[in-house]
N, CA, C and O atoms as a printed pandas DataFrame, in Angstrom:
     atom_number atom_name residue_name chain_id  residue_number  x_coord  y_coord  z_coord
0              1         N          MET        A               1   54.619  -10.057   19.014
1              2        CA          MET        A               1   55.260  -11.351   18.523
2              3         C          MET        A               1   56.457  -11.177   17.719
3              4         O          MET        A               1   56.570  -10.019   17.316
4              5         N          SER        A               2   57.085  -11.709   17.475
5              6        CA          SER        A               2   57.994  -11.598   17.155
6              7         C          SER        A               2   58.539  -12.373   16.100
7              8         O          SER        A               2   58.310  -13.443   16.662
8              9         N          ILE        A               3   59.205  -12.803   14.770
9             10        CA          ILE        A               3   59.743  -13.081   13.591
10            11         C          ILE        A               3   60.775  -13.644   13.088
11            12         O          ILE        A               3   61.508  -12.864   12.481
12            13         N          ASP        A               4   61.447  -15.841   13.148
13            14        CA          ASP        A               4   62.767  -15.442   12.831
14            15         C          ASP        A               4   62.683  -14.927   11.527
15            16         O          ASP        A               4   61.815  -15.112   10.674
16            17         N          LEU        A               5   63.477  -14.408   11.502
17            18        CA          LEU        A               5   63.159  -13.872    9.514
18            19         C          LEU        A               5   64.046  -15.385    9.021
19            20         O          LEU        A               5   63.886  -15.695    7.840
20            21         N          ALA        A               6   64.901  -16.257    9.826
21            22        CA          ALA        A               6   65.415  -17.245    9.110
22            23         C          ALA        A               6   64.896  -18.453    8.150
23            24         O          ALA        A               6   65.242  -18.948    7.077
24            25         N          ASP        A               7   63.788  -18.674    9.205
25            26        CA          ASP        A               7   62.378  -19.160    9.287
26            27         C          ASP        A               7   61.315  -18.701    8.107
27            28         O          ASP        A               7   60.428  -19.508    7.829
28            29         N          LEU        A               8   61.372  -17.176    7.251
29            30        CA          LEU        A               8   61.063  -17.121    6.472
30            31         C          LEU        A               8   62.090  -18.049    4.927
31            32         O          LEU        A               8   63.178  -18.436    5.353
32            33         N          ARG        A               9   61.846  -18.444    3.169
33            34        CA          ARG        A               9   62.496  -18.673    2.727
34            35         C          ARG        A               9   62.372  -18.390    0.972
35            36         O          ARG        A               9   62.129  -18.831   -0.151
36            37         N          HIS        A              10   62.715  -17.409    1.728
37            38        CA          HIS        A              10   62.156  -16.606   -0.056
38            39         C          HIS        A              10   63.166  -17.101   -1.278
39            40         O          HIS        A              10   64.340  -17.466   -1.223
40            41         N          THR        A              11   62.484  -17.006   -2.121
41            42        CA          THR        A              11   63.212  -17.106   -3.050
42            43         C          THR        A              11   62.823  -16.470   -5.027
43            44         O          THR        A              11   62.307  -16.742   -6.111
44            45         N          PRO        A              12   63.602  -15.476   -4.202
45            46        CA          PRO        A              12   63.262  -14.283   -6.303
46            47         C          PRO        A              12   62.944  -14.409   -6.164
47            48         O          PRO        A              12   62.355  -14.572   -5.095
48            49         N          ARG        A              13   62.751  -14.673   -8.237
49            50        CA          ARG        A              13   61.691  -15.105   -9.204
50            51         C          ARG        A              13   63.630  -13.508  -10.471
51            52         O          ARG        A              13   64.793  -13.128  -10.336
52            53         N          ARG        A              14   63.001  -13.447  -10.955
53            54        CA          ARG        A              14   63.127  -13.997  -12.176
54            55         C          ARG        A              14   62.854  -11.818  -13.077
55            56         O          ARG        A              14   62.728  -12.202  -14.239
56            57         N          PRO        A              15   62.790  -11.017  -13.132
57            58        CA          PRO        A              15   62.793   -9.415  -13.108
58            59         C          PRO        A              15   61.891   -9.229  -13.701
59            60         O          PRO        A              15   61.064   -8.380  -13.367
60            61         N          GLY        A              16   61.684  -10.602  -15.666
61            62        CA          GLY        A              16   61.271  -10.350  -16.537
62            63         C          GLY        A              16   60.124  -10.608  -16.661
63            64         O          GLY        A              16   59.217   -9.884  -17.074
64            65         N          SER        A              17   60.067  -12.765  -15.941
65            66        CA          SER        A              17   58.864  -12.953  -16.139
66            67         C          SER        A              17   58.076  -13.083  -15.239
67            68         O          SER        A              17   57.355  -14.066  -15.068
68            69         N          ARG        A              18   58.124  -12.124  -14.577
69            70        CA          ARG        A              18   57.223  -12.265  -12.624
70            71         C          ARG        A              18   56.176  -10.956  -14.111
71            72         O          ARG        A              18   55.277  -11.727  -14.446
72            73         N          GLN        A              19   55.953   -9.701  -14.911
73            74        CA          GLN        A              19   55.472   -8.886  -14.731
74            75         C          GLN        A              19   55.379   -9.174  -16.513
75            76         O          GLN        A              19   54.693   -8.560  -17.330
76            77         N          ALA        A              20   55.895   -9.800  -16.639
77            78        CA          ALA        A              20   54.918  -10.271  -18.561
78            79         C          ALA        A              20   53.606  -11.033  -18.049
79            80         O          ALA        A              20   52.494  -10.521  -18.184
80            81         N          GLY        A              21   53.731  -11.853  -17.659
81            82        CA          GLY        A              21   52.280  -12.694  -16.775
82            83         C          GLY        A              21   51.034  -12.395  -16.064
83            84         O          GLY        A              21   49.891  -12.853  -16.076
84            85         N          ASP        A              22   51.655  -11.470  -15.444
85            86        CA          ASP        A              22   51.304  -10.861  -14.599
86            87         C          ASP        A              22   50.339   -9.242  -15.093
87            88         O          ASP        A              22   49.680   -8.450  -14.420
88            89         N          GLY        A              23   50.718   -9.315  -16.713
89            90        CA          GLY        A              23   50.664   -7.917  -17.342
90            91         C          GLY        A              23   49.781   -8.799  -18.740
91            92         O          GLY        A              23   49.627   -7.917  -19.585
92            93         N          ALA        A              24   49.286   -9.876  -19.186
93            94        CA          ALA        A              24   48.703  -11.028  -19.757
94            95         C          ALA        A              24   47.418  -11.237  -18.916
95            96         O          ALA        A              24   46.314  -11.311  -19.455
96            97         N          LEU        A              25   47.562  -11.312  -17.836
97            98        CA          LEU        A              25   46.753  -12.344  -16.453
98            99         C          LEU        A              25   45.960  -10.789  -16.946
99           100         O          LEU        A              25   45.265  -10.672  -17.955
100          101         N          GLN        A              26   46.289   -9.624  -15.906
101          102        CA          GLN        A              26   45.796   -7.693  -15.220
102          103         C          GLN        A              26   44.609   -7.428  -17.214
103          104         O          GLN        A              26   43.419   -7.288  -17.497
104          105         N          ALA        A              27   46.124   -7.512  -18.111
105          106        CA          ALA        A              27   44.627   -7.136  -19.397
106          107         C          ALA        A              27   43.358   -8.464  -19.308
107          108         O          ALA        A              27   42.191   -8.145  -19.080
108          109         N          GLU        A              28   43.590   -9.334  -19.430
109          110        CA          GLU        A              28   42.185  -11.152  -19.163
110          111         C          GLU        A              28   40.920  -10.030  -18.529
111          112         O          GLU        A              28   39.857   -9.571  -18.946
112          113         N          LYS        A              29   41.952   -9.895  -16.990
113          114        CA          LYS        A              29   40.224   -9.671  -16.435
114          115         C          LYS        A              29   39.811   -8.200  -16.525
115          116         O          LYS        A              29   38.657   -7.941  -16.184
116          117         N          ILE        A              30   40.638   -7.155  -16.959
117          118        CA          ILE        A              30   40.470   -5.882  -17.608
118          119         C          ILE        A              30   39.272   -6.363  -18.184
119          120         O          ILE        A              30   38.113   -6.030  -17.938
120          121         N          LEU        A              31   39.812   -7.377  -19.163
121          122        CA          LEU        A              31   38.844   -7.554  -21.235
122          123         C          LEU        A              31   37.456   -8.526  -19.628
123          124         O          LEU        A              31   36.707   -8.138  -18.731
124          125         N          ALA        A              32   37.525   -8.718  -19.716
125          126        CA          ALA        A              32   36.430   -9.729  -18.713
126          127         C          ALA        A              32   35.109   -8.623  -17.843
127          128         O          ALA        A              32   33.883   -8.727  -17.781
128          129         N          LEU        A              33   36.416   -7.263  -17.085
129          130        CA          LEU        A              33   35.680   -6.739  -16.051
130          131         C          LEU        A              33   34.242   -5.684  -17.764
131          132         O          LEU        A              33   33.048   -5.636  -18.057
132          133         N          GLN        A              34   34.860   -5.431  -17.990
133          134        CA          GLN        A              34   34.940   -4.999  -19.507
134          135         C          GLN        A              34   33.386   -5.602  -20.290
135          136         O          GLN        A              34   32.326   -4.982  -20.376
136          137         N          VAL        A              35   33.638   -6.727  -20.696
137          138        CA          VAL        A              35   32.238   -7.331  -21.111
138          139         C          VAL        A              35   30.915   -7.687  -20.106
139          140         O          VAL        A              35   29.861   -8.312  -20.231
140          141         N          GLU        A              36   31.461   -7.071  -19.249
141          142        CA          GLU        A              36   31.157   -7.110  -17.652
142          143         C          GLU        A              36   29.635   -6.126  -17.853
143          144         O          GLU        A              36   28.429   -6.226  -18.079
144          145         N          ILE        A              37   31.310   -4.637  -17.438
145          146        CA          ILE        A              37   29.870   -4.084  -17.785
146          147         C          ILE        A              37   29.318   -3.501  -18.578
147          148         O          ILE        A              37   28.391   -2.740  -18.303
148          149         N          ALA        A              38   29.918   -3.795  -20.229
149          150        CA          ALA        A              38   28.654   -3.848  -20.302
150          151         C          ALA        A              38   27.078   -4.625  -20.795
151          152         O          ALA        A              38   26.106   -4.138  -21.373
152          153         N          ARG        A              39   27.317   -5.882  -20.332
153          154        CA          ARG        A              39   26.249   -6.287  -20.476
154          155         C          ARG        A              39   25.478   -5.445  -19.394
155          156         O          ARG        A              39   24.605   -4.677  -19.798
156          157         N          LEU        A              40   25.788   -5.551  -17.789
157          158        CA          LEU        A              40   25.289   -4.038  -16.826
158          159         C          LEU        A              40   24.335   -3.381  -16.844
159          160         O          LEU        A              40   23.362   -3.003  -16.192
160          161         N          GLU        A              41   25.151   -3.291  -18.328
161          162        CA          GLU        A              41   24.248   -1.278  -19.113
162          163         C          GLU        A              41   23.579   -1.958  -20.132
163          164         O          GLU        A              41   22.353   -1.848  -20.166
164          165         N          ALA        A              42   23.837   -2.266  -20.510
165          166        CA          ALA        A              42   22.252   -3.108  -21.320
166          167         C          ALA        A              42   21.796   -3.404  -20.477
167          168         O          ALA        A              42   21.155   -2.438  -20.063
168          169         N          THR        A              43   21.665   -4.345  -19.757
169          170        CA          THR        A              43   20.290   -4.592  -18.940
170          171         C          THR        A              43   19.690   -2.987  -18.180
171          172         O          THR        A              43   18.465   -2.925  -18.289
172          173         N          ALA        A              44   20.280   -1.774  -17.486
173          174        CA          ALA        A              44   20.178   -1.071  -16.738
174          175         C          ALA        A              44   19.882   -0.266  -18.043
175          176         O          ALA        A              44   20.515    0.788  -17.976
176          177         N          ALA        A              45   19.127   -0.352  -19.273
177          178        CA          ALA        A              45   19.178    0.446  -20.809
178          179         C          ALA        A              45   17.551   -0.182  -21.040
179          180         O          ALA        A              45   16.646    0.276  -21.737
180          181         N          GLY        A              46   17.571   -1.083  -20.395
181          182        CA          GLY        A              46   15.940   -2.710  -20.798
182          183         C          GLY        A              46   15.203   -1.829  -20.159
183          184         O          GLY        A              46   14.295   -1.131  -20.610
184          185         N          HIS        A              47   15.967   -1.934  -18.231
185          186        CA          HIS        A              47   15.309   -1.703  -17.207
186          187         C          HIS        A              47   14.496   -0.223  -17.930
187          188         O          HIS        A              47   13.489   -0.184  -18.637
188          189         N          ARG        A              48   15.245    0.740  -17.508
189          190        CA          ARG        A              48   15.107    2.675  -18.136
190          191         C          ARG        A              48   13.578    2.303  -18.601
191          192         O          ARG        A              48   12.389    2.454  -18.318
192          193         N          VAL        A              49   14.860    1.466  -19.893
193          194        CA          VAL        A              49   12.734    1.731  -20.713
194          195         C          VAL        A              49   11.555    0.937  -20.348
195          196         O          VAL        A              49   10.614    1.170  -21.107
196          197         N          ASP        A              50   11.322    0.157  -19.519
197          198        CA          ASP        A              50   10.752   -0.383  -18.749
198          199         C          ASP        A              50   10.286    0.251  -17.855
199          200         O          ASP        A              50    9.158   -0.192  -17.639
200          201         N          PHE        A              51   10.543    1.129  -17.138
201          202        CA          PHE        A              51   10.259    2.641  -15.896
202          203         C          PHE        A              51    9.219    2.894  -16.652
203          204         O          PHE        A              51    8.074    2.446  -16.595
204          205         N          GLU        A              52    9.900    3.951  -17.651
205          206        CA          GLU        A              52    9.778    5.312  -18.692
206          207         C          GLU        A              52    8.308    4.681  -19.045
207          208         O          GLU        A              52    7.373    5.480  -18.996
208          209         N          ARG        A              53    8.080    3.624  -19.318
209          210        CA          ARG        A              53    6.424    2.691  -20.333
210          211         C          ARG        A              53    5.665    3.011  -19.136
211          212         O          ARG        A              53    4.936    3.975  -18.904
212          213         N          GLU        A              54    6.085    1.685  -18.189
213          214        CA          GLU        A              54    4.987    2.151  -16.762
214          215         C          GLU        A              54    4.496    3.704  -16.682
215          216         O          GLU        A              54    3.357    4.160  -16.785
216          217         N          ARG        A              55    6.161    4.580  -16.390
217          218        CA          ARG        A              55    5.355    5.875  -16.049
218          219         C          ARG        A              55    4.434    6.461  -16.539
219          220         O          ARG        A              55    3.457    7.109  -16.164
220          221         N          GLU        A              56    5.208    5.913  -18.077
221          222        CA          GLU        A              56    3.296    6.452  -18.435
222          223         C          GLU        A              56    2.479    6.009  -18.858
223          224         O          GLU        A              56    1.904    6.432  -19.861
224          225         N          ARG        A              57    2.147    4.920  -18.157
225          226        CA          ARG        A              57    0.976    4.016  -18.604
226          227         C          ARG        A              57    0.157    4.128  -16.203
227          228         O          ARG        A              57   -0.864    3.739  -15.636
228          229         N          ALA        A              58    1.236    4.751  -15.831
229          230        CA          ALA        A              58    0.958    5.404  -14.842
230          231         C          ALA        A              58   -0.381    6.422  -14.684
231          232         O          ALA        A              58   -1.468    6.238  -14.136
232          233         N          ASP        A              59    0.258    7.730  -15.504
233          234        CA          ASP        A              59    0.037    9.144  -15.496
234          235         C          ASP        A              59   -1.184    9.099  -16.007
235          236         O          ASP        A              59   -2.237    9.644  -15.675
236          237         N          ARG        A              60   -0.698    7.875  -17.446
237          238        CA          ARG        A              60   -2.716    8.115  -18.467
238          239         C          ARG        A              60   -3.314    7.424  -17.254
239          240         O          ARG        A              60   -4.412    7.882  -16.937
240          241         N          LEU        A              61   -2.706    6.099  -16.248
241          242        CA          LEU        A              61   -4.179    5.802  -15.238
242          243         C          LEU        A              61   -4.609    7.340  -14.389
243          244         O          LEU        A              61   -5.647    7.999  -14.336
244          245         N          THR        A              62   -3.429    7.473  -13.873
245          246        CA          THR        A              62   -4.435    9.237  -13.118
246          247         C          THR        A              62   -4.841   10.069  -13.334
247          248         O          THR        A              62   -5.176   10.946  -12.538
248          249         N          THR        A              63   -4.951   10.068  -14.535
249          250        CA          THR        A              63   -5.888   11.887  -15.731
250          251         C          THR        A              63   -7.120   10.532  -15.629
251          252         O          THR        A              63   -8.147   10.936  -15.082
252          253         N          GLU        A              64   -7.177    9.232  -15.996
253          254        CA          GLU        A              64   -8.546    9.208  -16.369
254          255         C          GLU        A              64   -9.478    8.779  -14.975
255          256         O          GLU        A              64  -10.708    8.830  -14.979
256          257         N          LEU        A              65   -8.232    8.126  -13.172
257          258        CA          LEU        A              65   -9.239    8.875  -12.680
258          259         C          LEU        A              65   -9.804    9.670  -11.809
259          260         O          LEU        A              65  -10.785    9.677  -11.065
260          261         N          LEU        A              66   -8.568   10.609  -12.219
261          262        CA          LEU        A              66   -9.016   11.830  -11.813
262          263         C          LEU        A              66  -10.483   12.262  -12.957
263          264         O          LEU        A              66  -11.526   12.661  -12.440
264          265         N          GLN        A              67  -10.415   12.177  -13.834
265          266        CA          GLN        A              67  -11.465   12.662  -14.954
266          267         C          GLN        A              67  -12.732   10.982  -13.789
267          268         O          GLN        A              67  -12.543   10.484  -12.679
268          269         N          ALA        A              68  -13.113   10.895  -14.155
269          270        CA          ALA        A              68  -13.963    9.918  -13.444
270          271         C          ALA        A              68  -14.228   10.435  -12.285
271          272         O          ALA        A              68  -15.218   11.126  -12.522
272          273         N          THR        A              69  -13.945   10.563  -11.022
273          274        CA          THR        A              69  -13.566   11.141  -10.371
274          275         C          THR        A              69  -14.724   12.061   -9.833
275          276         O          THR        A              69  -15.578   11.952   -8.953
276          277         N          ALA        A              70  -14.295   13.215  -10.950
277          278        CA          ALA        A              70  -14.870   14.912  -10.952
278          279         C          ALA        A              70  -16.656   13.600  -11.794
279          280         O          ALA        A              70  -17.776   13.304  -11.381
280          281         N          GLU        A              71  -15.855   13.301  -13.005
281          282        CA          GLU        A              71  -17.841   12.508  -13.592
282          283         C          GLU        A              71  -18.242   12.342  -11.968
283          284         O          GLU        A              71  -18.669   13.232  -11.233
284          285         N          ALA        A              72  -18.024   11.180  -11.686
285          286        CA          ALA        A              72  -18.970   11.071  -10.519
286          287         C          ALA        A              72  -19.300   12.460   -9.162
287          288         O          ALA        A              72  -20.196   13.206   -8.768
288          289         N          THR        A              73  -18.560   12.274   -9.021
289          290        CA          THR        A              73  -18.523   14.666   -7.979
290          291         C          THR        A              73  -19.735   14.901   -8.733
291          292         O          THR        A              73  -20.586   15.303   -7.940
292          293         N          ALA        A              74  -20.331   14.812  -10.251
293          294        CA          ALA        A              74  -20.808   15.322  -10.867
294          295         C          ALA        A              74  -21.796   15.195  -11.507
295          296         O          ALA        A              74  -22.441   15.898  -12.285
296          297         N          ALA        A              75  -21.907   13.503  -10.812
297          298        CA          ALA        A              75  -23.320   12.840  -11.517
298          299         C          ALA        A              75  -24.019   12.982   -9.828
299          300         O          ALA        A              75  -25.225   13.145   -9.642
300          301         N          LYS        A              76  -23.404   12.923   -9.154
301          302        CA          LYS        A              76  -23.924   12.997   -7.297
302          303         C          LYS        A              76  -24.499   14.266   -6.854
303          304         O          LYS        A              76  -25.652   14.259   -6.423
304          305         N          GLU        A              77  -23.675   15.609   -6.921
305          306        CA          GLU        A              77  -23.977   16.880   -7.124
306          307         C          GLU        A              77  -25.544   16.645   -8.011
307          308         O          GLU        A              77  -26.547   16.674   -7.299
308          309         N          ALA        A              78  -25.715   16.455   -9.288
309          310        CA          ALA        A              78  -27.062   16.605   -9.521
310          311         C          ALA        A              78  -27.838   15.139   -9.192
311          312         O          ALA        A              78  -28.887   15.625   -8.770
312          313         N          ALA        A              79  -27.911   14.619   -9.158
313          314        CA          ALA        A              79  -28.647   13.114   -8.322
314          315         C          ALA        A              79  -28.916   13.686   -6.958
315          316         O          ALA        A              79  -29.856   13.514   -6.181
316          317         N          ALA        A              80  -28.385   14.043   -6.923
317          318        CA          ALA        A              80  -28.929   15.917   -5.024
318          319         C          ALA        A              80  -29.714   16.094   -5.512
319          320         O          ALA        A              80  -30.879   15.700   -5.468
320          321         N          ARG        A              81  -28.903   17.065   -6.360
321          322        CA          ARG        A              81  -30.033   18.877   -6.984
322          323         C          ARG        A              81  -31.965   17.656   -7.758
323          324         O          ARG        A              81  -33.054   18.080   -7.372
324          325         N          LEU        A              82  -31.950   16.921   -8.304
325          326        CA          LEU        A              82  -33.124   16.434   -8.457
326          327         C          LEU        A              82  -33.137   15.805   -7.994
327          328         O          LEU        A              82  -33.634   14.921   -8.691
328          329         N          GLU        A              83  -32.768   15.166   -6.453
329          330        CA          GLU        A              83  -33.405   14.633   -5.320
330          331         C          GLU        A              83  -34.146   16.033   -4.900
331          332         O          GLU        A              83  -35.241   16.212   -5.434
332          333         N          GLY        A              84  -33.939   16.478   -4.508
333          334        CA          GLY        A              84  -34.105   18.023   -3.648
334          335         C          GLY        A              84  -35.647   18.684   -4.554
335          336         O          GLY        A              84  -36.653   19.057   -3.950
336          337         N          SER        A              85  -35.484   18.701   -6.216
337          338        CA          SER        A              85  -36.610   18.815   -6.824
338          339         C          SER        A              85  -37.271   18.154   -6.667
339          340         O          SER        A              85  -38.103   18.693   -5.937
340          341         N          LEU        A              86  -37.668   16.804   -6.946
341          342        CA          LEU        A              86  -38.332   15.731   -7.182
342          343         C          LEU        A              86  -39.088   15.815   -5.705
343          344         O          LEU        A              86  -40.201   15.297   -5.802
344          345         N          ARG        A              87  -38.806   16.338   -4.294
345          346        CA          ARG        A              87  -39.457   16.355   -3.409
346          347         C          ARG        A              87  -40.221   17.610   -2.719
347          348         O          ARG        A              87  -41.157   17.681   -1.923
348          349         N          THR        A              88  -39.480   18.485   -3.318
349          350        CA          THR        A              88  -40.043   20.314   -3.103
350          351         C          THR        A              88  -40.933   20.723   -4.592
351          352         O          THR        A              88  -41.788   21.606   -4.517
352          353         N          GLY        A              89  -40.681   20.059   -5.856
353          354        CA          GLY        A              89  -41.866   20.062   -6.186
354          355         C          GLY        A              89  -43.052   19.773   -7.081
355          356         O          GLY        A              89  -43.502   19.953   -8.212
356          357         N          GLY        A              90  -43.318   19.157   -5.778
357          358        CA          GLY        A              90  -45.509   19.544   -5.784
358          359         C          GLY        A              90  -45.337   20.238   -4.187
359          360         O          GLY        A              90  -46.506   20.474   -3.884
360          361         N          ARG        A              91  -44.716   20.553   -3.358
361          362        CA          ARG        A              91  -45.054   21.159   -2.342
362          363         C          ARG        A              91  -44.866   22.911   -3.387
363          364         O          ARG        A              91  -45.575   23.767   -2.858
364          365         N          SER        A              92  -44.529   23.149   -3.933
365          366        CA          SER        A              92  -44.346   24.110   -3.519
366          367         C          SER        A              92  -44.857   25.448   -4.743
367          368         O          SER        A              92  -44.576   26.646   -4.689
368          369         N          GLY        A              93  -45.747   24.649   -5.873
369          370        CA          GLY        A              93  -46.735   25.171   -6.126
370          371         C          GLY        A              93  -48.000   25.965   -5.777
371          372         O          GLY        A              93  -48.473   27.080   -5.995
372          373         N          GLY        A              94  -48.449   24.336   -4.840
373          374        CA          GLY        A              94  -49.773   24.831   -4.036
374          375         C          GLY        A              94  -50.788   23.879   -5.025
375          376         O          GLY        A              94  -51.831   24.452   -4.711
376          377         N          SER        A              95  -51.131   23.067   -5.779
377          378        CA          SER        A              95  -51.596   22.447   -6.468
378          379         C          SER        A              95  -52.979   22.519   -5.403
379          380         O          SER        A              95  -53.090   23.262   -4.429
380          381         N          THR        A              96  -54.240   21.254   -6.036
381          382        CA          THR        A              96  -54.668   21.657   -5.117
382          383         C          THR        A              96  -55.572   20.186   -5.818
383          384         O          THR        A              96  -56.355   19.434   -5.238
384          385         N          ASP        A              97  -55.060   20.163   -7.365
385          386        CA          ASP        A              97  -56.177   19.265   -7.868
386          387         C          ASP        A              97  -55.593   18.039   -7.635
387          388         O          ASP        A              97  -55.008   17.756   -6.589
388          389         N          GLY        A              98  -55.803   16.931   -9.052
389          390        CA          GLY        A              98  -55.362   14.967   -9.107
390          391         C          GLY        A              98  -54.041   15.453   -9.961
391          392         O          GLY        A              98  -52.983   14.867   -9.733
392          393         N          HIS        A              99  -54.073   16.502  -10.929
393          394        CA          HIS        A              99  -52.814   16.229  -11.096
394          395         C          HIS        A              99  -51.237   17.149  -10.367
395          396         O          HIS        A              99  -50.086   16.922  -10.739
396          397         N          GLY        A             100  -51.649   18.177   -9.282
397          398        CA          GLY        A             100  -50.236   18.215   -8.855
398          399         C          GLY        A             100  -50.328   16.839   -7.642
399          400         O          GLY        A             100  -49.249   16.375   -7.273
400          401         N          GLN        A             101  -51.036   16.512   -7.329
401          402        CA          GLN        A             101  -51.288   15.343   -6.351
402          403         C          GLN        A             101  -50.498   13.796   -7.046
403          404         O          GLN        A             101  -49.906   12.867   -6.497
404          405         N          ALA        A             102  -50.663   13.939   -7.742
405          406        CA          ALA        A             102  -50.077   12.490   -9.030
406          407         C          ALA        A             102  -48.671   13.612   -9.076
407          408         O          ALA        A             102  -47.985   13.339   -8.090
408          409         N          THR        A             103  -48.254   14.359   -9.598
409          410        CA          THR        A             103  -46.777   15.045   -9.603
410          411         C          THR        A             103  -46.183   14.316   -7.672
411          412         O          THR        A             103  -45.559   13.334   -7.269
412          413         N          SER        A             104  -46.852   15.510   -7.045
413          414        CA          SER        A             104  -45.712   15.353   -6.239
414          415         C          SER        A             104  -45.820   13.303   -5.481
415          416         O          SER        A             104  -44.868   12.644   -5.064
416          417         N          ARG        A             105  -47.003   12.950   -5.556
417          418        CA          ARG        A             105  -46.087   11.221   -5.202
418          419         C          ARG        A             105  -45.306   11.071   -6.588
419          420         O          ARG        A             105  -44.127   10.735   -6.474
420          421         N          LEU        A             106  -45.689   11.229   -7.601
421          422        CA          LEU        A             106  -44.413   11.313   -8.475
422          423         C          LEU        A             106  -43.342   10.999   -8.270
423          424         O          LEU        A             106  -42.511   10.111   -8.460
424          425         N          GLY        A             107  -43.601   12.395   -7.603
425          426        CA          GLY        A             107  -42.024   13.159   -7.282
426          427         C          GLY        A             107  -40.898   12.227   -6.279
427          428         O          GLY        A             107  -39.820   11.702   -6.555
428          429         N          HIS        A             108  -41.978   12.323   -4.556
429          430        CA          HIS        A             108  -41.500   11.488   -3.742
430          431         C          HIS        A             108  -41.391    9.492   -3.777
431          432         O          HIS        A             108  -40.988    8.771   -2.864
432          433         N          LEU        A             109  -41.913    9.063   -5.174
433          434        CA          LEU        A             109  -41.241    7.792   -4.956
434          435         C          LEU        A             109  -40.073    7.537   -6.375
435          436         O          LEU        A             109  -39.543    6.487   -6.737
436          437         N          LEU        A             110  -39.924    9.207   -7.066
437          438        CA          LEU        A             110  -38.210    9.038   -7.737
438          439         C          LEU        A             110  -37.607    9.427   -6.682
439          440         O          LEU        A             110  -36.433    9.058   -6.693
440          441         N          ALA        A             111  -38.074   10.378   -5.204
441          442        CA          ALA        A             111  -36.528   10.658   -4.676
442          443         C          ALA        A             111  -36.419   10.239   -4.368
443          444         O          ALA        A             111  -35.195   10.365   -4.350
444          445         N          ASP        A             112  -36.699    9.011   -3.514
445          446        CA          ASP        A             112  -37.011    7.089   -2.853
446          447         C          ASP        A             112  -36.427    7.076   -3.668
447          448         O          ASP        A             112  -35.301    7.489   -3.392
448          449         N          LEU        A             113  -36.575    6.730   -4.938
449          450        CA          LEU        A             113  -35.906    5.515   -5.806
450          451         C          LEU        A             113  -34.497    6.036   -6.240
451          452         O          LEU        A             113  -33.430    5.455   -6.442
452          453         N          VAL        A             114  -34.708    6.751   -6.278
453          454        CA          VAL        A             114  -32.483    7.971   -6.618
454          455         C          VAL        A             114  -32.353    7.544   -4.757
455          456         O          VAL        A             114  -31.366    6.924   -4.358
456          457         N          GLU        A             115  -32.854    7.737   -4.324
457          458        CA          GLU        A             115  -32.214    7.486   -2.125
458          459         C          GLU        A             115  -31.902    5.605   -2.767
459          460         O          GLU        A             115  -30.845    5.000   -2.946
460          461         N          ALA        A             116  -33.014    5.279   -2.912
461          462        CA          ALA        A             116  -31.899    3.341   -2.537
462          463         C          ALA        A             116  -31.011    3.344   -3.537
463          464         O          ALA        A             116  -30.102    2.557   -3.273
464          465         N          ASP        A             117  -30.769    4.238   -5.267
465          466        CA          ASP        A             117  -29.906    3.949   -5.670
466          467         C          ASP        A             117  -28.342    4.658   -5.350
467          468         O          ASP        A             117  -27.169    4.483   -5.678
468          469         N          ARG        A             118  -29.011    5.402   -4.647
469          470        CA          ARG        A             118  -27.152    5.979   -4.379
470          471         C          ARG        A             118  -27.004    4.935   -1.977
471          472         O          ARG        A             118  -26.079    5.083   -1.178
472          473         N          ARG        A             119  -28.004    4.300   -1.832
473          474        CA          ARG        A             119  -27.453    3.387   -0.478
474          475         C          ARG        A             119  -26.886    2.086   -1.608
475          476         O          ARG        A             119  -25.782    1.583   -1.400
476          477         N          ALA        A             120  -27.548    1.728   -2.517
477          478        CA          ALA        A             120  -26.920    0.412   -3.404
478          479         C          ALA        A             120  -24.953    0.829   -2.799
479          480         O          ALA        A             120  -24.204    0.565   -1.858
480          481         N          CYS        A             121  -24.942    1.676   -4.218
481          482        CA          CYS        A             121  -23.752    2.740   -4.559
482          483         C          CYS        A             121  -23.297    2.056   -3.738
483          484         O          CYS        A             121  -22.898    0.911   -3.948
484          485         N          LYS        A             122  -23.279    2.591   -2.743
485          486        CA          LYS        A             122  -22.236    3.529   -1.651
486          487         C          LYS        A             122  -21.637    1.707   -0.834
487          488         O          LYS        A             122  -20.818    1.682    0.085
């Protein structure tokens, strides 16, 4: 590919006029960019505050969830111990009187109630 330089028409400008206009235009663009940077920094700062608040909230909720999980586990273990003691409580004493049999039946009823409640909660 070749270019004929005779086809190009170039008229040089005066040396001082071009630089003065370009300098003012560049200063205006720089000022506009600085304003945009300040706006974006303010927006970023607002987002940072939101982020920090939500992170603190998530940390609190995580702590509460861990505590609730520990309490639920302890309650399940206590219910299992209670259920076991109610099922075996009437048998270990070896009592054959009416009071021992009533206690044993009550223990079985309570154990069945606890077991049904545990199934309902699942």
